[in-house]
XYZ file of C-alpha atoms in Angstrom:
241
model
C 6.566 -43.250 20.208
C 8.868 -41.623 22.641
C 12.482 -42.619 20.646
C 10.323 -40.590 17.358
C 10.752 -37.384 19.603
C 13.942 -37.791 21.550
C 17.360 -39.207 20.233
C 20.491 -40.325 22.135
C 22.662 -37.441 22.919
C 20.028 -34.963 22.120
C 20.041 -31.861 24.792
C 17.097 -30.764 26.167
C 16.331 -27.576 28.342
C 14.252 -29.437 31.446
C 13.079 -27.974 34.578
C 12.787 -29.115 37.904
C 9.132 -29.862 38.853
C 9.568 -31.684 41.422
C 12.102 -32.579 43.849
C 13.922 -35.977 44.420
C 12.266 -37.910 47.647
C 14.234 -41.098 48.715
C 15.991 -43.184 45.626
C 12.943 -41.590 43.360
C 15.092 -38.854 41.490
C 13.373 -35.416 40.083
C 10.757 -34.861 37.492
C 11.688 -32.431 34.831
C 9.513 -30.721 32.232
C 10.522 -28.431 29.261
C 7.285 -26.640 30.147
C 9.736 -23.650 31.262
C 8.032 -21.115 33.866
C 9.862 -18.357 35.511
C 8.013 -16.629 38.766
C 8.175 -12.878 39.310
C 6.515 -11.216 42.129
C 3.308 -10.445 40.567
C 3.656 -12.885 37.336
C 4.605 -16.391 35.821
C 6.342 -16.209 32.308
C 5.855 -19.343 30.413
C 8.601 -18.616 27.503
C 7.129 -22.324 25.814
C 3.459 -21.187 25.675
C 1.472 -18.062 24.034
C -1.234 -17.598 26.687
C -2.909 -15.223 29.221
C -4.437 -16.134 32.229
C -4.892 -14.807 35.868
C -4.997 -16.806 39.007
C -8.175 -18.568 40.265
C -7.384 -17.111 43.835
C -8.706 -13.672 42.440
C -12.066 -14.128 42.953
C -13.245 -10.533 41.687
C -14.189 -10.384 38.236
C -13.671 -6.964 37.719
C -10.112 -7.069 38.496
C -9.716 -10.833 36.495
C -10.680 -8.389 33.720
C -8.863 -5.345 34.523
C -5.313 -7.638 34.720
C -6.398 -9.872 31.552
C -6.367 -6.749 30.077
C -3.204 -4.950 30.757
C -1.311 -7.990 30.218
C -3.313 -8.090 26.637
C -1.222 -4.488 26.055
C 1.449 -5.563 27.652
C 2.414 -9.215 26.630
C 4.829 -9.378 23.511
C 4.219 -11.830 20.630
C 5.369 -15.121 21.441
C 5.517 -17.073 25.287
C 2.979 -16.337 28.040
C 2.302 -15.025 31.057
C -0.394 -15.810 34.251
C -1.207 -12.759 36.763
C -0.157 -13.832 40.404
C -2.703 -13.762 43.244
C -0.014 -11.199 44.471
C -0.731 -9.345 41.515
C -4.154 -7.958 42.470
C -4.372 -4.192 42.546
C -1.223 -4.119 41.090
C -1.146 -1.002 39.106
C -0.022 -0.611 35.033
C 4.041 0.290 35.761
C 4.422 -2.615 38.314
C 2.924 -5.199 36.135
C 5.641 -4.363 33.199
C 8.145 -3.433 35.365
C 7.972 -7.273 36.721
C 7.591 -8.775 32.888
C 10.446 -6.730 31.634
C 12.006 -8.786 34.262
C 10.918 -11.405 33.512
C 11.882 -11.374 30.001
C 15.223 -10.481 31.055
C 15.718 -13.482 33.172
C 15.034 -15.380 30.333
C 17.243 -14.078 27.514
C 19.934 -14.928 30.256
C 18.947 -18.102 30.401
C 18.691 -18.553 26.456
C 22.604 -16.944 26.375
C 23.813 -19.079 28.908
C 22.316 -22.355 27.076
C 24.007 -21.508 23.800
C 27.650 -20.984 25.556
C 27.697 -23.861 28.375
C 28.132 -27.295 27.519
C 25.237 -29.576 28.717
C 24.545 -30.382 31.468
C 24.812 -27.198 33.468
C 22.368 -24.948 35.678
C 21.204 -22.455 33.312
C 19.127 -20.626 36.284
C 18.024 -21.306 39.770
C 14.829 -19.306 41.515
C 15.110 -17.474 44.659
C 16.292 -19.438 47.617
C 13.852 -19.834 50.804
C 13.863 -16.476 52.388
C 14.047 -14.332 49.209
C 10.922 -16.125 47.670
C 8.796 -16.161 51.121
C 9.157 -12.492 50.683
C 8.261 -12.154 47.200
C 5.425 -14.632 47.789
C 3.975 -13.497 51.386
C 4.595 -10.180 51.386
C 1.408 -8.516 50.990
C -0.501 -5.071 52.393
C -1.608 -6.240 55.305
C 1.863 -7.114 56.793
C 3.408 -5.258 59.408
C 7.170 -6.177 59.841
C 9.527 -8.766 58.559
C 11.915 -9.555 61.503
C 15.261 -11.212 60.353
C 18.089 -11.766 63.632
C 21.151 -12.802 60.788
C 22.884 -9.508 59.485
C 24.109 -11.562 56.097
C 20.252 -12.089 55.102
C 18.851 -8.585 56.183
C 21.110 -7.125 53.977
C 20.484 -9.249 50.951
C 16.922 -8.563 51.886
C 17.597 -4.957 51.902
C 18.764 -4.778 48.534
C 15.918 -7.677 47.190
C 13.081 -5.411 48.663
C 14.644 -2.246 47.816
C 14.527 -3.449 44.008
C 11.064 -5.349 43.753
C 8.986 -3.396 46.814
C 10.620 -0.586 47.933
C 7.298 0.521 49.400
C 8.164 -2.217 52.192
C 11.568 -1.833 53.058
C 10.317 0.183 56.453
C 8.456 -3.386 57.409
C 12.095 -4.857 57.683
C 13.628 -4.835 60.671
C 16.423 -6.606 61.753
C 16.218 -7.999 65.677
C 18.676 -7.392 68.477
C 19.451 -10.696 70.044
C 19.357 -10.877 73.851
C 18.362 -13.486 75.767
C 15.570 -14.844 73.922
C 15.921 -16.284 70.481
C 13.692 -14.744 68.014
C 11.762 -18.366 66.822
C 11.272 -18.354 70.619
C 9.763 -14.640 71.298
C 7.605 -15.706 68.311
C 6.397 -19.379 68.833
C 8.067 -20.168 65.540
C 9.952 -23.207 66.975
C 6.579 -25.036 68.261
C 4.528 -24.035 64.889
C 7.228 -25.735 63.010
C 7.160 -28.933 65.015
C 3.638 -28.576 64.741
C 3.389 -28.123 61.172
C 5.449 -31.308 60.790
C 3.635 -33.701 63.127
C 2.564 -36.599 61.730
C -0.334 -36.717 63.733
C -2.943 -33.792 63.473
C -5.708 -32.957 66.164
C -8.330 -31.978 64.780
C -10.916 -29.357 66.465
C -13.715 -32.033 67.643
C -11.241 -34.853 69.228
C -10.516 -36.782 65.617
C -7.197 -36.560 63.788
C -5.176 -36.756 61.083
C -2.507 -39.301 60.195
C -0.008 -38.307 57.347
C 2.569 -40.605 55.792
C 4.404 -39.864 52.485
C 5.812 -42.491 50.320
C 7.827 -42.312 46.663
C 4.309 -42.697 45.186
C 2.271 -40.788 47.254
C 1.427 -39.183 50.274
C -1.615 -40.807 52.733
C -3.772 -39.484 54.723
C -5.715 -41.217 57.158
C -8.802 -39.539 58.904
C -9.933 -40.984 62.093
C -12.658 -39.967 64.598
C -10.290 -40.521 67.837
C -12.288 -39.039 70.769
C -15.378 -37.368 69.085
C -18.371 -39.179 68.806
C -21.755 -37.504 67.593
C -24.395 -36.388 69.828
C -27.160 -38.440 67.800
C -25.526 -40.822 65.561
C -22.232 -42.513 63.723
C -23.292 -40.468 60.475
C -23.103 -37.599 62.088
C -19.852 -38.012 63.925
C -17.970 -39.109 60.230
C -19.722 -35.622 58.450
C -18.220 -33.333 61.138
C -15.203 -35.236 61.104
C -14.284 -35.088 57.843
C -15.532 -31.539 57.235
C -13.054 -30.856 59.473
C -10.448 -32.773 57.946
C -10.967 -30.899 54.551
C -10.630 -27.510 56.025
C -7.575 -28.731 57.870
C -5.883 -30.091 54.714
């Protein structure tokens, strides 16, 4: 019985899960979880786990195992996919962190009144780079002065090894989403309506409850039958989604 577990007036440490869409307002959980760059610290939970993206066993086990030295008693902590290869330093460099963020967050609870934001994750450009930064990238381009230098001092502290990737553009006559096609991926990504490779499509609605998706066949029909036509359709379709 929920009124067993929570009383009027009681305060609660929540955290945003999931955003509010129309007049549905947010979900909250007091599952806490803080990102880093190559972890996730979940203060509530004593657990170790890696992420199912890193497909190599050897290196599942060589992470599993550092953070077994590494994790204190008490919370827990999953290895990002961005965490693969990582070496020994970098690892505890981003849970000391980690750990930090959240002893902030535990001082700031006991000396605000409720309710107040004890701690808010990186805004848009600061976590694409923590998230999608990887080896294989070449430059980051940024054409605001403002943002390169708050990336400047973001990378310089997480991934200094990168900070010669960041560049920031020169405006001239061309806008930078236009020199890069970023303006017609965008509208692209948003479409409602999504080709898919053999002539069908995808039709994509979102509601409060949930979000639709509607595969149709369109323009493709099989060479030899119906069957055929809805099995490469909605192969397809998966790989697109």
């Amino acid at each position: 019985n929920i009124q067993a577990l929570l009383q009027e007036g009681q305060e609660l440490m929540v955290q945003v899960s999931k955003d509010p869409i129309s007049t549905k307002g947010a979900r909250v959980t007091n599952n806490i979880s803080i990102a880093g760059r190559h972890l996730v610290y979940i203060p509530t939970m004593e657990h170790i786990g890696v992420s199912r993206r890193i497909g190599d066993e050897a290196e599942r086990t060589r992470l599993r195992e550092i953070l077994e030295v590494l994790v204190p008693q008490g919370g827990g902590f999953v290895a990002r996919t961005a965490a693969e290869d990582s070496t020994f330093e970098e690892l505890r460099e981003d849970l000391n962190f980690l750990l930090q963020i959240w002893n902030e967050v535990l001082s700031r609870m006991e000396s605000r009144p409720a309710p107040t934001a004890l701690y808010e994750d990186l805004d848009l450009p600061l976590k694409a780079v923590r998230d999608l930064v990887t080896p294989t990238l070449k430059e980051i381009v940024v054409d605001y002065v403002p943002l390169y230098e708050r990336l400047q001092t973001f990378v310089s502290r997480f991934m200094p090894e990168y900070l010669e990737c960041l560049r920031l553009y020169e405006p001239d006559e061309d806008r930078l989403f236009d020199v890069y096609g970023v303006e017609a991926e965008i509208n692209r990504a948003l479409s409602r309506k999504v080709w898919l490779p053999s002539g069908g499509y995808l039709i994509i609605d979102q509601t409060e409850a949930l979000t639709s998706i509607d595969v149709n066949s369109g323009r493709f029909v099989g060479k030899y039958h119906f069957e055929e036509t809805i099995y490469r359709t909605n192969m397809e379709a998966i790989e697109e989604l």
